mmCIF file of C-alpha atoms in Angstrom:
data_model
loop_
_atom_site.group_PDB
_atom_site.id
_atom_site.type_symbol
_atom_site.label_atom_id
_atom_site.label_comp_id
_atom_site.label_asym_id
_atom_site.label_seq_id
_atom_site.Cartn_x
_atom_site.Cartn_y
_atom_site.Cartn_z
ATOM 1 C CA UNK T 1 28.154 -50.966 -51.619
ATOM 2 C CA UNK T 2 25.530 -52.834 -54.464
ATOM 3 C CA UNK T 3 22.845 -55.587 -51.443
ATOM 4 C CA UNK T 4 21.222 -55.986 -54.148
ATOM 5 C CA UNK T 5 20.862 -59.862 -54.777
ATOM 6 C CA UNK T 6 22.815 -61.765 -56.295
ATOM 7 C CA UNK T 7 20.907 -62.995 -60.566
ATOM 8 C CA UNK T 8 19.399 -67.140 -59.744
ATOM 9 C CA UNK T 9 19.159 -68.329 -62.323
ATOM 10 C CA UNK T 10 15.011 -69.408 -62.346
ATOM 11 C CA UNK T 11 15.008 -72.558 -62.446
ATOM 12 C CA UNK T 12 11.467 -73.398 -63.181
ATOM 13 C CA UNK T 13 11.033 -71.164 -66.093
ATOM 14 C CA UNK T 14 13.256 -73.407 -68.042
ATOM 15 C CA UNK T 15 11.465 -75.549 -71.002
ATOM 16 C CA UNK T 16 9.987 -79.420 -69.661
ATOM 17 C CA UNK T 17 12.013 -79.843 -72.277
ATOM 18 C CA UNK T 18 16.251 -79.768 -73.665
ATOM 19 C CA UNK T 19 15.923 -78.152 -76.730
ATOM 20 C CA UNK T 20 18.730 -79.467 -77.751
ATOM 21 C CA UNK T 21 17.921 -83.339 -77.134
ATOM 22 C CA UNK T 22 14.633 -83.553 -76.949
ATOM 23 C CA UNK T 23 15.204 -85.183 -73.039
ATOM 24 C CA UNK T 24 13.129 -83.894 -70.390
ATOM 25 C CA UNK T 25 14.897 -81.372 -68.157
ATOM 26 C CA UNK T 26 14.477 -82.279 -65.048
ATOM 27 C CA UNK T 27 14.652 -79.894 -61.414
ATOM 28 C CA UNK T 28 15.936 -81.905 -57.982
ATOM 29 C CA UNK T 29 14.545 -81.075 -54.718
ATOM 30 C CA UNK T 30 14.988 -83.811 -52.772
ATOM 31 C CA UNK T 31 18.088 -86.168 -52.555
ATOM 32 C CA UNK T 32 17.606 -89.915 -52.607
ATOM 33 C CA UNK T 33 17.710 -90.818 -49.090
ATOM 34 C CA UNK T 34 16.906 -87.064 -47.319
ATOM 35 C CA UNK T 35 14.673 -87.231 -44.778
ATOM 36 C CA UNK T 36 13.592 -84.013 -45.446
ATOM 37 C CA UNK T 37 11.456 -82.891 -47.905
ATOM 38 C CA UNK T 38 12.664 -79.831 -50.030
ATOM 39 C CA UNK T 39 11.031 -77.431 -52.443
ATOM 40 C CA UNK T 40 12.114 -74.452 -55.124
ATOM 41 C CA UNK T 41 10.645 -71.528 -54.143
ATOM 42 C CA UNK T 42 9.872 -69.498 -57.380
ATOM 43 C CA UNK T 43 10.913 -65.794 -57.307
ATOM 44 C CA UNK T 44 13.540 -66.910 -54.697
ATOM 45 C CA UNK T 45 15.343 -68.964 -56.505
ATOM 46 C CA UNK T 46 15.220 -71.292 -53.424
ATOM 47 C CA UNK T 47 15.371 -74.205 -52.910
ATOM 48 C CA UNK T 48 12.888 -74.582 -49.275
ATOM 49 C CA UNK T 49 13.148 -76.923 -46.014
ATOM 50 C CA UNK T 50 9.096 -77.963 -46.544
ATOM 51 C CA UNK T 51 8.307 -80.551 -43.848
ATOM 52 C CA UNK T 52 10.840 -83.578 -41.859
ATOM 53 C CA UNK T 53 9.842 -87.140 -42.765
ATOM 54 C CA UNK T 54 9.232 -89.207 -38.990
ATOM 55 C CA UNK T 55 12.779 -91.111 -38.191
ATOM 56 C CA UNK T 56 13.744 -93.915 -40.172
ATOM 57 C CA UNK T 57 11.805 -92.834 -43.356
ATOM 58 C CA UNK T 58 13.386 -91.258 -46.171
ATOM 59 C CA UNK T 59 12.817 -90.085 -50.115
ATOM 60 C CA UNK T 60 13.641 -93.359 -51.909
ATOM 61 C CA UNK T 61 14.828 -91.902 -54.832
ATOM 62 C CA UNK T 62 15.648 -88.436 -55.994
ATOM 63 C CA UNK T 63 12.367 -86.190 -56.195
ATOM 64 C CA UNK T 64 12.072 -82.565 -58.261
ATOM 65 C CA UNK T 65 10.099 -81.984 -60.763
ATOM 66 C CA UNK T 66 9.579 -81.252 -64.434
ATOM 67 C CA UNK T 67 9.577 -76.907 -65.700
ATOM 68 C CA UNK T 68 7.886 -75.437 -68.185
ATOM 69 C CA UNK T 69 4.614 -78.282 -66.620
ATOM 70 C CA UNK T 70 1.451 -77.621 -64.710
ATOM 71 C CA UNK T 71 -0.494 -80.555 -62.601
ATOM 72 C CA UNK T 72 -4.062 -79.936 -61.192
ATOM 73 C CA UNK T 73 -2.294 -79.551 -58.004
ATOM 74 C CA UNK T 74 -1.008 -75.876 -59.968
ATOM 75 C CA UNK T 75 2.634 -77.041 -59.541
ATOM 76 C CA UNK T 76 4.667 -77.720 -61.346
ATOM 77 C CA UNK T 77 4.997 -82.312 -62.412
ATOM 78 C CA UNK T 78 6.452 -84.464 -60.037
ATOM 79 C CA UNK T 79 9.065 -86.704 -61.178
ATOM 80 C CA UNK T 80 11.247 -89.171 -59.657
ATOM 81 C CA UNK T 81 14.998 -89.938 -61.241
ATOM 82 C CA UNK T 82 15.492 -93.708 -60.095
ATOM 83 C CA UNK T 83 18.919 -93.864 -60.106
ATOM 84 C CA UNK T 84 21.592 -95.591 -56.776
ATOM 85 C CA UNK T 85 23.323 -92.022 -56.983
ATOM 86 C CA UNK T 86 21.707 -89.350 -54.206
ATOM 87 C CA UNK T 87 22.427 -86.396 -56.454
ATOM 88 C CA UNK T 88 22.760 -82.416 -54.943
ATOM 89 C CA UNK T 89 19.975 -81.034 -54.922
ATOM 90 C CA UNK T 90 19.638 -77.795 -58.125
ATOM 91 C CA UNK T 91 21.067 -79.443 -60.055
ATOM 92 C CA UNK T 92 19.491 -80.491 -63.364
ATOM 93 C CA UNK T 93 18.887 -83.805 -65.112
ATOM 94 C CA UNK T 94 17.881 -84.557 -69.002
ATOM 95 C CA UNK T 95 15.608 -86.870 -67.754
ATOM 96 C CA UNK T 96 14.453 -90.669 -70.169
ATOM 97 C CA UNK T 97 10.880 -91.186 -69.753
ATOM 98 C CA UNK T 98 10.280 -94.386 -68.587
ATOM 99 C CA UNK T 99 6.496 -94.523 -67.192
ATOM 100 C CA UNK T 100 4.395 -93.115 -64.886
ATOM 101 C CA UNK T 101 2.291 -94.017 -61.572
ATOM 102 C CA UNK T 102 -1.375 -92.404 -61.767
ATOM 103 C CA UNK T 103 -2.691 -91.164 -58.963
ATOM 104 C CA UNK T 104 -5.349 -89.022 -56.997
ATOM 105 C CA UNK T 105 -4.577 -87.050 -54.309
ATOM 106 C CA UNK T 106 -7.535 -85.396 -51.551
ATOM 107 C CA UNK T 107 -6.616 -82.058 -48.817
ATOM 108 C CA UNK T 108 -7.475 -81.911 -45.545
ATOM 109 C CA UNK T 109 -10.628 -80.265 -47.499
ATOM 110 C CA UNK T 110 -11.862 -83.262 -49.278
ATOM 111 C CA UNK T 111 -10.320 -81.702 -52.966
ATOM 112 C CA UNK T 112 -8.737 -84.790 -54.690
ATOM 113 C CA UNK T 113 -6.573 -83.306 -57.711
ATOM 114 C CA UNK T 114 -4.427 -85.583 -59.573
ATOM 115 C CA UNK T 115 -0.635 -85.918 -59.125
ATOM 116 C CA UNK T 116 0.910 -88.388 -60.826
ATOM 117 C CA UNK T 117 4.556 -89.527 -60.072
ATOM 118 C CA UNK T 118 6.574 -89.763 -63.148
ATOM 119 C CA UNK T 119 9.450 -91.927 -63.201
ATOM 120 C CA UNK T 120 12.872 -91.908 -64.984
ATOM 121 C CA UNK T 121 16.031 -91.720 -65.633
ATOM 122 C CA UNK T 122 18.744 -89.711 -66.168
ATOM 123 C CA UNK T 123 20.564 -89.822 -69.783
ATOM 124 C CA UNK T 124 23.694 -89.966 -68.457
ATOM 125 C CA UNK T 125 22.523 -93.468 -66.233
ATOM 126 C CA UNK T 126 23.708 -95.786 -69.104
ATOM 127 C CA UNK T 127 24.475 -96.427 -72.676
ATOM 128 C CA UNK T 128 21.965 -98.168 -73.595
ATOM 129 C CA UNK T 129 21.992 -101.104 -75.279
ATOM 130 C CA UNK T 130 20.325 -102.976 -78.843
ATOM 131 C CA UNK T 131 17.825 -105.748 -76.952
ATOM 132 C CA UNK T 132 17.507 -103.106 -73.936
ATOM 133 C CA UNK T 133 16.269 -99.639 -75.429
ATOM 134 C CA UNK T 134 14.938 -98.476 -72.145
ATOM 135 C CA UNK T 135 15.319 -100.026 -68.982
ATOM 136 C CA UNK T 136 11.942 -101.875 -67.353
ATOM 137 C CA UNK T 137 10.349 -100.853 -63.880
ATOM 138 C CA UNK T 138 9.663 -103.377 -61.909
ATOM 139 C CA UNK T 139 6.568 -103.825 -59.929
ATOM 140 C CA UNK T 140 8.026 -104.195 -56.703
ATOM 141 C CA UNK T 141 9.402 -100.716 -57.113
ATOM 142 C CA UNK T 142 6.490 -98.936 -58.399
ATOM 143 C CA UNK T 143 4.806 -99.903 -55.028
ATOM 144 C CA UNK T 144 7.343 -100.081 -53.064
ATOM 145 C CA UNK T 145 7.061 -95.783 -54.298
ATOM 146 C CA UNK T 146 3.349 -96.285 -53.893
ATOM 147 C CA UNK T 147 3.687 -97.497 -50.291
ATOM 148 C CA UNK T 148 6.809 -94.271 -50.134
ATOM 149 C CA UNK T 149 4.055 -91.968 -51.566
ATOM 150 C CA UNK T 150 0.958 -92.843 -49.497
ATOM 151 C CA UNK T 151 2.495 -93.260 -46.494
ATOM 152 C CA UNK T 152 4.169 -89.893 -46.505
ATOM 153 C CA UNK T 153 0.805 -88.270 -47.942
ATOM 154 C CA UNK T 154 -1.119 -90.160 -44.675
ATOM 155 C CA UNK T 155 1.335 -87.678 -42.631
ATOM 156 C CA UNK T 156 0.497 -85.070 -43.665
ATOM 157 C CA UNK T 157 -3.067 -84.958 -43.356
ATOM 158 C CA UNK T 158 -3.607 -86.156 -46.749
ATOM 159 C CA UNK T 159 -5.280 -89.133 -48.976
ATOM 160 C CA UNK T 160 -2.630 -90.144 -52.366
ATOM 161 C CA UNK T 161 -4.078 -93.567 -53.964
ATOM 162 C CA UNK T 162 -3.044 -94.517 -57.107
ATOM 163 C CA UNK T 163 -4.979 -94.895 -59.824
ATOM 164 C CA UNK T 164 -2.569 -97.231 -62.477
ATOM 165 C CA UNK T 165 0.460 -97.407 -64.210
ATOM 166 C CA UNK T 166 1.780 -96.556 -67.510
ATOM 167 C CA UNK T 167 4.581 -96.814 -69.732
ATOM 168 C CA UNK T 168 7.342 -94.102 -71.205
ATOM 169 C CA UNK T 169 4.757 -93.022 -73.799
ATOM 170 C CA UNK T 170 1.687 -92.746 -71.040
ATOM 171 C CA UNK T 171 4.064 -90.175 -69.399
ATOM 172 C CA UNK T 172 4.767 -87.696 -72.401
ATOM 173 C CA UNK T 173 1.338 -87.899 -72.733
ATOM 174 C CA UNK T 174 0.297 -86.237 -69.532
ATOM 175 C CA UNK T 175 3.923 -84.210 -69.411
ATOM 176 C CA UNK T 176 2.456 -82.695 -72.802
ATOM 177 C CA UNK T 177 -0.635 -82.226 -71.232
ATOM 178 C CA UNK T 178 0.211 -79.982 -68.498
ATOM 179 C CA UNK T 179 2.446 -77.825 -70.717
ATOM 180 C CA UNK T 180 2.349 -74.600 -69.653
ATOM 181 C CA UNK T 181 1.171 -72.438 -73.194
ATOM 182 C CA UNK T 182 3.324 -69.197 -73.064
#
């Protein structure tokens, strides 16, 4: 009997951009509405429960990472998929960037790094119309996401401080700067 583990796709080894479309590849970790932070474990090819949120707190949007990137925190860049529908963990979504919440995060030891949150929508979310090719991020949505991550990090002994908001071009620039060199 063969007891070797089945082949699991190396989601963290995918490119940041889909070669066919040029859209951003996003691997979903935590679905919208989930009360637990799920995390992809490179090398094992599995998702684990990283942290349980307090009662009543849930992820406001689907949360994942952009493979082929590395942020200042040593992890792939984070991305929130702005969509009303929760999507399953492990799903690869071709994403159009909308913008970015630029932020600094300080851990319990006092080390501060940039830990931006890119925001996007699935390319399949809707057909663009001529006068509105890219959805606009509302100020309320940005404030809600900032408040969620401030509280989420505070409860984990870290300080999350938004330092600015950028548009799709700024999000692309941050992503390009974070590409892992092969």
